[in-house]
mmCIF file of C-alpha atoms in Angstrom:
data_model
loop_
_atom_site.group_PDB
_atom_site.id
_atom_site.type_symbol
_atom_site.label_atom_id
_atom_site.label_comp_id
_atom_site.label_asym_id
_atom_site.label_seq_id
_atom_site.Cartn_x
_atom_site.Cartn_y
_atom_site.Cartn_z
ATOM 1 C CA UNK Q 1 137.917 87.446 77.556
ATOM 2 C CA UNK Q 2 135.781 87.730 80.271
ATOM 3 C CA UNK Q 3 133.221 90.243 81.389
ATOM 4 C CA UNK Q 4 131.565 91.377 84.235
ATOM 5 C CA UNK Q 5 127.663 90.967 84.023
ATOM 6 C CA UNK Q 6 125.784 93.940 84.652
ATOM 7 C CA UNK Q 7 124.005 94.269 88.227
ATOM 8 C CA UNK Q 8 120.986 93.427 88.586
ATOM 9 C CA UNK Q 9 118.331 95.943 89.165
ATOM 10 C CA UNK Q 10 117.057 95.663 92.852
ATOM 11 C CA UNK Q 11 113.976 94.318 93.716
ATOM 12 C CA UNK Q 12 110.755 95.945 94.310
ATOM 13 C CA UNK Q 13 109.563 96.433 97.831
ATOM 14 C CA UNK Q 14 106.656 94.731 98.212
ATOM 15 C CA UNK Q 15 103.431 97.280 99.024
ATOM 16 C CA UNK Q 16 100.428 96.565 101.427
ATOM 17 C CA UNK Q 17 97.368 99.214 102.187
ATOM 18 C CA UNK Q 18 96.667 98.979 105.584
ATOM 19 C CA UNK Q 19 95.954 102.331 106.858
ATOM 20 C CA UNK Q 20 95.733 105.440 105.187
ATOM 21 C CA UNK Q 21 99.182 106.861 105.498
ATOM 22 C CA UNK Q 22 100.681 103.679 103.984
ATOM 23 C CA UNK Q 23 100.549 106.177 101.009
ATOM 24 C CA UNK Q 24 102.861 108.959 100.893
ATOM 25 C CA UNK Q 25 100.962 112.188 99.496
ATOM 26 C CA UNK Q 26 102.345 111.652 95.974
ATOM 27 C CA UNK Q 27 101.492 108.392 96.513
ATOM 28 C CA UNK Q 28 98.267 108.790 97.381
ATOM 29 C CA UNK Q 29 97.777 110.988 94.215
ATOM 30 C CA UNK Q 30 99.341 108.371 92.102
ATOM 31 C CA UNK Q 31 96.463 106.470 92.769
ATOM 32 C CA UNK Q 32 93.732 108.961 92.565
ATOM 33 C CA UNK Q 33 95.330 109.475 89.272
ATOM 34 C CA UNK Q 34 95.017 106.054 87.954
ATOM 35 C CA UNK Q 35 91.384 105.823 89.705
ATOM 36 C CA UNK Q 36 90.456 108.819 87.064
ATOM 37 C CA UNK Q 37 92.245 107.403 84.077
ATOM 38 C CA UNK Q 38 90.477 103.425 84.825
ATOM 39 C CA UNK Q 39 87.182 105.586 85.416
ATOM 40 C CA UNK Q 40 88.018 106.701 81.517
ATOM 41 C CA UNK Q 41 88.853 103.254 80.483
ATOM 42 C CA UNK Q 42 87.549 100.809 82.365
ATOM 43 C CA UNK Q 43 89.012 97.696 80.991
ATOM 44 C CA UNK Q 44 92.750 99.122 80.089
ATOM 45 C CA UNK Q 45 94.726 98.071 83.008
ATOM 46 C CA UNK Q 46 94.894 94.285 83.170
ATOM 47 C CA UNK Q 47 97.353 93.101 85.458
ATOM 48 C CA UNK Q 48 95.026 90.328 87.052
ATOM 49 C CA UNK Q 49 94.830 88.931 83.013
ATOM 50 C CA UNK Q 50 95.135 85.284 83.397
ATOM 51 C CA UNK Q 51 93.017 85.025 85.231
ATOM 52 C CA UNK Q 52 94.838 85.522 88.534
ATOM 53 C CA UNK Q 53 92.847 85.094 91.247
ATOM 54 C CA UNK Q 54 92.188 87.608 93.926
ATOM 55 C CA UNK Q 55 90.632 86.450 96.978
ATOM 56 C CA UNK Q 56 88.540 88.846 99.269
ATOM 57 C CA UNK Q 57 87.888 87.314 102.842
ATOM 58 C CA UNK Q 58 84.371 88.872 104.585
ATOM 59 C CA UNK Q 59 84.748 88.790 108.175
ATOM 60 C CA UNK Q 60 81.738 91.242 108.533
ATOM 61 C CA UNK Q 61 78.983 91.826 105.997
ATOM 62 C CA UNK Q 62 78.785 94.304 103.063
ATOM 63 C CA UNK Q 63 76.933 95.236 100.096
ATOM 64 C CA UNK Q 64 79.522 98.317 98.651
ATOM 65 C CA UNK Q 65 82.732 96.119 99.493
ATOM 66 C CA UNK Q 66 82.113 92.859 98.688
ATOM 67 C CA UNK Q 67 80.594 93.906 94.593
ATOM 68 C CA UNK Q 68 83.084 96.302 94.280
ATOM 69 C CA UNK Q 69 86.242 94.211 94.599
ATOM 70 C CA UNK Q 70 84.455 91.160 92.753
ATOM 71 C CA UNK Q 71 83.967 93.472 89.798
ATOM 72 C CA UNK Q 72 87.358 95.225 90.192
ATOM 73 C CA UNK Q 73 89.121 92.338 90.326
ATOM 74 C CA UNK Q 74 87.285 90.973 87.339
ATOM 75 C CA UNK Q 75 87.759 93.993 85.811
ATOM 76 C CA UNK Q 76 91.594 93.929 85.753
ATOM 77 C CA UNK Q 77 91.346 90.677 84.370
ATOM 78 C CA UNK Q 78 91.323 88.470 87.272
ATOM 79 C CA UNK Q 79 89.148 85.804 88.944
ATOM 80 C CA UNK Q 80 87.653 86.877 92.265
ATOM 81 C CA UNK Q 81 87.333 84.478 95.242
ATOM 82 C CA UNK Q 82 84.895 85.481 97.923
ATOM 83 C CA UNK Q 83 85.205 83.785 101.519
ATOM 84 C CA UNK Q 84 82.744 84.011 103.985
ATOM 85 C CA UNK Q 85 82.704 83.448 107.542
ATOM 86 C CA UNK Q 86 83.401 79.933 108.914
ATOM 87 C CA UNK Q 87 84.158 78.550 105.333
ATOM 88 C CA UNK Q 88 88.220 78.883 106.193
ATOM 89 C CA UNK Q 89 90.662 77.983 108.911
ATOM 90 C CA UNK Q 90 91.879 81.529 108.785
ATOM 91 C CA UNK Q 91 92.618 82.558 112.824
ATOM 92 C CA UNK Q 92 91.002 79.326 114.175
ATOM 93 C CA UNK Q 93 92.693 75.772 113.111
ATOM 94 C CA UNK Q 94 95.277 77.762 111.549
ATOM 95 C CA UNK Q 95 97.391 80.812 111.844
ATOM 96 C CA UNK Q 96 97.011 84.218 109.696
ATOM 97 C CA UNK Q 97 101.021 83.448 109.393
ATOM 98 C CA UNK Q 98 100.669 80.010 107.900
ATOM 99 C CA UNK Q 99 97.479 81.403 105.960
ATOM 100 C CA UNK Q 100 99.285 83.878 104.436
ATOM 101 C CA UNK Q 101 102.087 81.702 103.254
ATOM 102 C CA UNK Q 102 99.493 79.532 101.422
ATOM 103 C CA UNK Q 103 97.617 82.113 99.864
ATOM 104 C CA UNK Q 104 101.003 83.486 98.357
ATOM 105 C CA UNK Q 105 101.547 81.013 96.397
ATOM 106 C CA UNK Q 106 97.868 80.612 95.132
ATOM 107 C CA UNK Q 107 96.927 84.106 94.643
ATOM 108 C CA UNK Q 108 97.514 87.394 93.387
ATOM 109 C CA UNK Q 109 96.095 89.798 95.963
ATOM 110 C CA UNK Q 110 94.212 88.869 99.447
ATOM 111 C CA UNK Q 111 91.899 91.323 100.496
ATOM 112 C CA UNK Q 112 90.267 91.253 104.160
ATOM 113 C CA UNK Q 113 87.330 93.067 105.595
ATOM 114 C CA UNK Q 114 87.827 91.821 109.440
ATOM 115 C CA UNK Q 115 87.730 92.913 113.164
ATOM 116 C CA UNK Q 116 91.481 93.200 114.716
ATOM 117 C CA UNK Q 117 94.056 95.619 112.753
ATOM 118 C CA UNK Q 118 96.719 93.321 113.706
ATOM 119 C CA UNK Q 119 95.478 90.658 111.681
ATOM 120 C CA UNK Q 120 96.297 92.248 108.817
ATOM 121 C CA UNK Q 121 99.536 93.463 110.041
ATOM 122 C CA UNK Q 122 99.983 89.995 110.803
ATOM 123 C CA UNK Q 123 98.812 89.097 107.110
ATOM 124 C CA UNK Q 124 100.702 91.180 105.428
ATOM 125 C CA UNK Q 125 103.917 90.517 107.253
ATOM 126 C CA UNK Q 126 104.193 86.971 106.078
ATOM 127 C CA UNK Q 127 102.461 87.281 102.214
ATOM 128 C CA UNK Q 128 104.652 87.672 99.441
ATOM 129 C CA UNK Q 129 101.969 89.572 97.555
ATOM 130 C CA UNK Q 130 99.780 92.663 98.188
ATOM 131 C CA UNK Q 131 97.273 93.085 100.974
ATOM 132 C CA UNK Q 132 94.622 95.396 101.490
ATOM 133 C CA UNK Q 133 92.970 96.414 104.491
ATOM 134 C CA UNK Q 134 88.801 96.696 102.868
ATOM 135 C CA UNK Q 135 87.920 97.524 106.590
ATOM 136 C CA UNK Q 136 88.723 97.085 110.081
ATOM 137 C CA UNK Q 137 87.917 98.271 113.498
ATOM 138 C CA UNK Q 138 90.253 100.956 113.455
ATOM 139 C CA UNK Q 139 90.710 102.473 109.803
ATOM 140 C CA UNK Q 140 88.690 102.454 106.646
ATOM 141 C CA UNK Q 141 91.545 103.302 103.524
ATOM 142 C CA UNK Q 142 89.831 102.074 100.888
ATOM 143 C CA UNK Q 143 86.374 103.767 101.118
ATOM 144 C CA UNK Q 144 88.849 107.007 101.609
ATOM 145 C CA UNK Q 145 89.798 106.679 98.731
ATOM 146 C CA UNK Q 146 86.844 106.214 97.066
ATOM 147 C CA UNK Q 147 85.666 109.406 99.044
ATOM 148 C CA UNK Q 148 88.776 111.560 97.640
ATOM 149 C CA UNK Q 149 87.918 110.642 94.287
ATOM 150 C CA UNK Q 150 84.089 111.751 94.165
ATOM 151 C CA UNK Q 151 85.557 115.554 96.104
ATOM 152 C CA UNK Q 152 88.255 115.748 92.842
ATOM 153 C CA UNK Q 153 85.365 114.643 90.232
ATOM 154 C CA UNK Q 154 83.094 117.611 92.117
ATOM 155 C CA UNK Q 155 85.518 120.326 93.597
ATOM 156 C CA UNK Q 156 87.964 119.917 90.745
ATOM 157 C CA UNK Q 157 90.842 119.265 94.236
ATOM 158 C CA UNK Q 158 91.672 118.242 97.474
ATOM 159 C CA UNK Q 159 94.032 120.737 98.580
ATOM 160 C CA UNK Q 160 93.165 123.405 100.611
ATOM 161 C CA UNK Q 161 89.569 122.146 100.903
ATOM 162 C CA UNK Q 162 87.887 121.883 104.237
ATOM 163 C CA UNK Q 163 86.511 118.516 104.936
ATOM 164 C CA UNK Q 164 83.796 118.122 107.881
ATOM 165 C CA UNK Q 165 83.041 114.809 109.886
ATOM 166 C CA UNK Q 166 80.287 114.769 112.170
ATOM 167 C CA UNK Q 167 78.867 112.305 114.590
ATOM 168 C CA UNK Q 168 80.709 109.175 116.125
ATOM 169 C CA UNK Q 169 84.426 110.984 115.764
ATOM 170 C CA UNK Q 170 85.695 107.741 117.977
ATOM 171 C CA UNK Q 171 85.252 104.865 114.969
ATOM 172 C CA UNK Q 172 87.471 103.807 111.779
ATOM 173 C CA UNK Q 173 85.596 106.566 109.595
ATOM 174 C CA UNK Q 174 86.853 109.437 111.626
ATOM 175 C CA UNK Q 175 90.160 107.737 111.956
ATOM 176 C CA UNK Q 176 90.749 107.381 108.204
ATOM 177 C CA UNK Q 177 88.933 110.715 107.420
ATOM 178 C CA UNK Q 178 91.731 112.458 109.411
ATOM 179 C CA UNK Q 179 94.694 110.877 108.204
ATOM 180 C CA UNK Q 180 93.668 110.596 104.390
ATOM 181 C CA UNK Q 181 92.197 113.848 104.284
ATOM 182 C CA UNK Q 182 95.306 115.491 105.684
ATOM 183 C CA UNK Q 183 97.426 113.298 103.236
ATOM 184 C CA UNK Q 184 95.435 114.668 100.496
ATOM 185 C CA UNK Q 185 96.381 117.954 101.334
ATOM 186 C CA UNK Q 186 92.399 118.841 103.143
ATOM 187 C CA UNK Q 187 91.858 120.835 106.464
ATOM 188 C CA UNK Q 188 89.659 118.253 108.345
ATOM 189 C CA UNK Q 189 87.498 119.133 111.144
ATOM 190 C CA UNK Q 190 86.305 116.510 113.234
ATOM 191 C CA UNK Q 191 83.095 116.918 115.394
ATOM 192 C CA UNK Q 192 81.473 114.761 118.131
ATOM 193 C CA UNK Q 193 80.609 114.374 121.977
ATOM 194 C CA UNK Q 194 82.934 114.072 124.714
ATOM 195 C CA UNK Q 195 84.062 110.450 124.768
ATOM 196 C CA UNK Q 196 83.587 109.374 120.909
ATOM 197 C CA UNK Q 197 86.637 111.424 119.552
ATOM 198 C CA UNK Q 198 89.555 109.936 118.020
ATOM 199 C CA UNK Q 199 91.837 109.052 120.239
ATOM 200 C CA UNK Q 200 95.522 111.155 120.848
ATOM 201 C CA UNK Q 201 97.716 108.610 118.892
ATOM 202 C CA UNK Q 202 95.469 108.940 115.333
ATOM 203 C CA UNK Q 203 95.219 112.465 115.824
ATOM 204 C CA UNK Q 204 99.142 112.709 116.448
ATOM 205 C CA UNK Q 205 99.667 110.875 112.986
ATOM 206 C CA UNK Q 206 97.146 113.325 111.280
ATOM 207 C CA UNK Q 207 98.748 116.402 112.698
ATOM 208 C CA UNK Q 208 102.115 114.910 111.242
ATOM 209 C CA UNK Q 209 101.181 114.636 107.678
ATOM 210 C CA UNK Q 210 99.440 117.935 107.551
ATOM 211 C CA UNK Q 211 103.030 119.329 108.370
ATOM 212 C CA UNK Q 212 103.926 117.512 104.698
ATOM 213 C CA UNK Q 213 100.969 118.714 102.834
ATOM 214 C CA UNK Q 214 99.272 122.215 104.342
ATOM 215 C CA UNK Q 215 96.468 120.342 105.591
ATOM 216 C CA UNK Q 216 95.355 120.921 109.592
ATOM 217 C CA UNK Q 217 93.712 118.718 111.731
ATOM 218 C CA UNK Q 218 90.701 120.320 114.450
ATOM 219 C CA UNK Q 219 89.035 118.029 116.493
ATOM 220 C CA UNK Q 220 86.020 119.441 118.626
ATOM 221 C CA UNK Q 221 82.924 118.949 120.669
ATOM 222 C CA UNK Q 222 81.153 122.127 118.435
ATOM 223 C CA UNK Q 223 79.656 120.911 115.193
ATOM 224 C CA UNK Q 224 79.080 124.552 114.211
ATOM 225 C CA UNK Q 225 82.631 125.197 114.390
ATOM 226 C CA UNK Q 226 83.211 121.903 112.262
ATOM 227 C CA UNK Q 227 80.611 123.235 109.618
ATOM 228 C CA UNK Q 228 81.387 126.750 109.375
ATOM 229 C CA UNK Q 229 82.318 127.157 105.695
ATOM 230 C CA UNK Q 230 83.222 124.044 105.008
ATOM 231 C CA UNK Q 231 83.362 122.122 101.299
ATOM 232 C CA UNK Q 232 83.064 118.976 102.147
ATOM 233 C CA UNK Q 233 80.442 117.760 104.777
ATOM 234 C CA UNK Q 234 80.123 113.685 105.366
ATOM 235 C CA UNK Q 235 78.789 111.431 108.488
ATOM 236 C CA UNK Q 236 78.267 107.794 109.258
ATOM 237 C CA UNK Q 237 75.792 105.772 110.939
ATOM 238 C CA UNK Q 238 75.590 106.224 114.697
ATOM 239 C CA UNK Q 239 74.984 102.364 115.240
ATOM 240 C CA UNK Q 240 77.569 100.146 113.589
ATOM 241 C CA UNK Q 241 77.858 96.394 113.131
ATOM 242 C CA UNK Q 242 77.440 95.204 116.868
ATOM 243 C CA UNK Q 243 76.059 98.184 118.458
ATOM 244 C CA UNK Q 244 72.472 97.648 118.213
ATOM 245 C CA UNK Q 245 71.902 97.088 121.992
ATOM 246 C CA UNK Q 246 73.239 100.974 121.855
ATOM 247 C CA UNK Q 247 70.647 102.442 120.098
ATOM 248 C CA UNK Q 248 68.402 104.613 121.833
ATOM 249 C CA UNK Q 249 71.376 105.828 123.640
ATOM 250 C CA UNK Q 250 73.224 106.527 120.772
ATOM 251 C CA UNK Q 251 70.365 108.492 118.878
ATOM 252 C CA UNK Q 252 70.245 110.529 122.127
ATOM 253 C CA UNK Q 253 73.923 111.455 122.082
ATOM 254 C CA UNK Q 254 74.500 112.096 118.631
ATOM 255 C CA UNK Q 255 71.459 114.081 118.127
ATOM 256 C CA UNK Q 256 73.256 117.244 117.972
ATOM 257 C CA UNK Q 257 75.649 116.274 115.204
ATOM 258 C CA UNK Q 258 73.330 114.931 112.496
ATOM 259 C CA UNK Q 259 73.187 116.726 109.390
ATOM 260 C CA UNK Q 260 70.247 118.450 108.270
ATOM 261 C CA UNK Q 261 69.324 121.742 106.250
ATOM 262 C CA UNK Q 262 70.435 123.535 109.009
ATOM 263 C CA UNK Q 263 74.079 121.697 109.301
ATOM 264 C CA UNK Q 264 74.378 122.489 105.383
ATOM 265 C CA UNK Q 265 73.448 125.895 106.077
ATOM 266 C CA UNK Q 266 76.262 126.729 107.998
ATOM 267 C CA UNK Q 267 78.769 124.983 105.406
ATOM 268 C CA UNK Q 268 79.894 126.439 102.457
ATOM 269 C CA UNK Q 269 77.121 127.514 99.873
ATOM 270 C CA UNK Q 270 78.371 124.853 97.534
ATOM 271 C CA UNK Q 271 79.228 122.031 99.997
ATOM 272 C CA UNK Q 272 78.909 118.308 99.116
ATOM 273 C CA UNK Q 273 77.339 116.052 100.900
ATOM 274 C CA UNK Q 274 79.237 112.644 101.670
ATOM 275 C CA UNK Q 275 77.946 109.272 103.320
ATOM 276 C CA UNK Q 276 79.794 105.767 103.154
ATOM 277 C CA UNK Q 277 76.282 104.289 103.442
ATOM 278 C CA UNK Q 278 74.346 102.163 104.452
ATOM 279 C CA UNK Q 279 73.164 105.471 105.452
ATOM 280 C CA UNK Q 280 69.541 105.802 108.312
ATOM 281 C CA UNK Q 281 67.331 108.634 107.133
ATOM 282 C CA UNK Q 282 66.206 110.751 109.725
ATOM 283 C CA UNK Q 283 69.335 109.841 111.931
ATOM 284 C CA UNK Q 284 72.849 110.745 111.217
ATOM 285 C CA UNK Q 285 71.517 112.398 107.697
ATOM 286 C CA UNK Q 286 68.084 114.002 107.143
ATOM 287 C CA UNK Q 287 66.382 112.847 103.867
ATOM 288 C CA UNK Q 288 66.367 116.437 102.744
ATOM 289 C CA UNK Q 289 70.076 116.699 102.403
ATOM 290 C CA UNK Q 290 70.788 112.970 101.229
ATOM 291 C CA UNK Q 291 68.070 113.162 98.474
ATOM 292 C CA UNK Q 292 68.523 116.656 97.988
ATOM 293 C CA UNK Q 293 70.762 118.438 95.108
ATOM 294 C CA UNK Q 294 74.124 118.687 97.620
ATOM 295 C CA UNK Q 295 74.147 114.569 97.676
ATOM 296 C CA UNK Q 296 76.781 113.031 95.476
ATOM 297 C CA UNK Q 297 76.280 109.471 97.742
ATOM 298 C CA UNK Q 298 75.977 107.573 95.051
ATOM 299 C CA UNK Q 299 78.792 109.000 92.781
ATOM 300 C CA UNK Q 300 80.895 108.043 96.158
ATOM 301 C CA UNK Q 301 79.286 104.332 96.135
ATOM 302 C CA UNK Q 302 80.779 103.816 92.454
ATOM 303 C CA UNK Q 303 83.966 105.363 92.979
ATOM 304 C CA UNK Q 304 84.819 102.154 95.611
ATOM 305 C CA UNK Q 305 85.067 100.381 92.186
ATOM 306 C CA UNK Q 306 87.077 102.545 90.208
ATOM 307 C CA UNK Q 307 89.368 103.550 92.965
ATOM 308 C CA UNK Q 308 89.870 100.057 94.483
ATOM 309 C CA UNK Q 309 90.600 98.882 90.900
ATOM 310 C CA UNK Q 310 93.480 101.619 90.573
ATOM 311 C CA UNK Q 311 95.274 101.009 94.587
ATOM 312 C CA UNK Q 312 94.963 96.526 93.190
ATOM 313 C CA UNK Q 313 96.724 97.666 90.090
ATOM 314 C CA UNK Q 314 98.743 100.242 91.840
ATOM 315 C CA UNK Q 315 100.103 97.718 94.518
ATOM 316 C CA UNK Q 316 101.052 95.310 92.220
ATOM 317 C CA UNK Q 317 102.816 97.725 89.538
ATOM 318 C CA UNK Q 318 104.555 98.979 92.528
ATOM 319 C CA UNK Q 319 105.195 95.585 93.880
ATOM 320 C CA UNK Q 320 106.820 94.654 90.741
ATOM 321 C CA UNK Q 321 104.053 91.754 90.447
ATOM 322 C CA UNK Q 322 102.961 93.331 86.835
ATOM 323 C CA UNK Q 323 103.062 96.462 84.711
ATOM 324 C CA UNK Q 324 101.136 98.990 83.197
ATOM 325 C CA UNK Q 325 99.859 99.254 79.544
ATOM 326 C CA UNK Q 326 102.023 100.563 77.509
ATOM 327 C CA UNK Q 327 102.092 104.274 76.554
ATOM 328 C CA UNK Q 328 99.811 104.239 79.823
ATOM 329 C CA UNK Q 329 100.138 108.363 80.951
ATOM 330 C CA UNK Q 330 98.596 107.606 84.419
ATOM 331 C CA UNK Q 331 99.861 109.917 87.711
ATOM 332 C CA UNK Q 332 103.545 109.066 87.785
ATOM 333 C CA UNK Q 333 103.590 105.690 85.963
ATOM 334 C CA UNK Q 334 105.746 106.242 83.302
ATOM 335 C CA UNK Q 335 108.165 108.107 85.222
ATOM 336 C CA UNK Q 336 108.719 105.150 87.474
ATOM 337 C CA UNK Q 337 109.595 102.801 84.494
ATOM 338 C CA UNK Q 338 106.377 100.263 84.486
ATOM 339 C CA UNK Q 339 106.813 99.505 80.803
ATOM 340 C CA UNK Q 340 104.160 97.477 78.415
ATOM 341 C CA UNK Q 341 101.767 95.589 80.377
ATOM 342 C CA UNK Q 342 102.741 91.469 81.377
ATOM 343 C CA UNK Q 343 100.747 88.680 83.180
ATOM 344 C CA UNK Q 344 102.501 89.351 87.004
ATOM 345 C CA UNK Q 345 102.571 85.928 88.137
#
């Protein structure tokens, strides 16, 4: 007698990190989630147990990226490969496409800190395993991330909290300020000259997921108007990687945003202080306010490793590339069936 075989259960959709919104809300607080729990236990989640290797290209130099991925990905049990510049064919002798087909079927995870967005588009459209955008010219995901953590670990939330940006409004901070803040529920205000504001199509996208999560979106010229009771007050450097021609101008046009006691002053009386660093005392941030008792820069600076360790393991739970411990009670884990944890490759 025959039977019919059971289906088979579908496959899992494969899941990149690009930009910020490639997280739904829930999503997004999955992660957080899992960030807190890994913070707990550091060495739980192992889905990189092998070793796998995970291999982080550097395009641009970095001191917070580059030792927080090689320890996350050591930490989840894996082998990290660091690339520098020139020591590849990636985008020169070879293609990203063909590059990404290789790596597949070597690795475990790619990570890329590089110039153009579409290269990682590009990336991720032809890898058959997780890729994560560690920074590009237009968005910065992962150090949101990081930032979203420190505000839960200090505010006890996201939601409802007022989140303001001050200085260059027309980079990949800005960008990824406004559309994870929003996403995590946050009213961000955005504050900078005429000219370096983000531009209509990232502020579109922001004003879209507020409409999900209660969040709002205010971009403006006034930094006072930014600062005026706010919870959460963070900057970058005025002179990023290839602007240093630019910067006596860009001291001069910035001058009005940078954050000093004054700045504070106007927040809220128990506002945090946030900074991606490299931070330039005396520039975007006076020493007074990064030093001072409102700082938690370097609780932000850690949290790239625990949060980056929770999206790797994330993506590739999600992915269907390995699963969580077992009994693991992190965000939503359970609920979406990631049973005791296996070697995903």
């Amino acid at each position: 007698m025959s039977t019919t075989p059971a289906p088979a259960a579908p496959a899992a959709t494969l899941r990149h990190f690009l930009v910020d919104t490639d997280l739904t809300p829930a999503e997004q607080s999955e992660v957080l989630d899992l960030a807190q729990s890994m913070k707990a236990e550091r060495f739980r989640h192992r889905p990189l147990a092998g070793p796998q290797t995970g291999i982080v290209f550097f395009d641009k130099t970095s001191t917070r990226t580059r030792v927080s991925f090689a320890a996350g990905i050591a930490d989840l049990g894996g082998q990290p490969l660091i690339v520098n510049p020139g020591e590849t064919q990636l985008g020169h002798k070879e293609s990203i496409a063909d590059t990404a087909r290789v790596l597949s079927r070597m690795v475990s995870v790619i990570v890329w800190r590089t110039f153009a967005q579409s290269g990682l588009q590009e990336m991720a459209e032809h890898a058959t395993v997780p890729v994560v955008n560690a920074l590009s010219d237009d968005y910065h995901p992962c150090q949101l991330l990081a930032d979203l953590l420190t505000v839960r670990e200090h505010k006890g939330r996201t939601e409802g909290l007022v989140m303001a940006y001050l200085g260059d409004a027309a980079n990949n901070m800005a960008n990824s300020y406004l559309l994870a803040g929003v996403t995590a529920g946050m009213h961000v205000r955005i504050a900078g000259p005429a000219g370096y504001l983000p531009q209509a199509p990232v502020v579109a996208a922001a004003e879209d997921r507020a409409t999900e999560t209660g969040g709002s979106v205010l971009v403006t010229t006034d930094a006072a108007q930014a600062l005026d009771g706010a919870d959460v007050v963070v900057t970058d450097t005025w002179i990023s990687m290839g602007q240093e021609e630019e910067k006596e101008a860009r001291q001069s046009l910035f001058r009005d945003y940078a954050v000093d006691a004054a700045a504070m002053g106007t927040a809220a009386p128990d506002a945090i202080f946030l900074h991606c660093l490299p931070a330039y005392r005396g520039f975007e941030v006076a020493a007074e306010v990064i030093d001072g008792p409102q700082s938690v820069v370097f609780d932000e600076a850690e949290n790239r490793l625990h949060a980056q360790k929770a999206l790797m393991a994330w993506l590739l739970y999600r992915s269907g590339l390995a699963t969580a411990p077992d009994g693991a009670a992190d965000g939503a884990l359970g609920a979406a069936g990631v049973g005791p944890e296996t070697t995903g490759r």
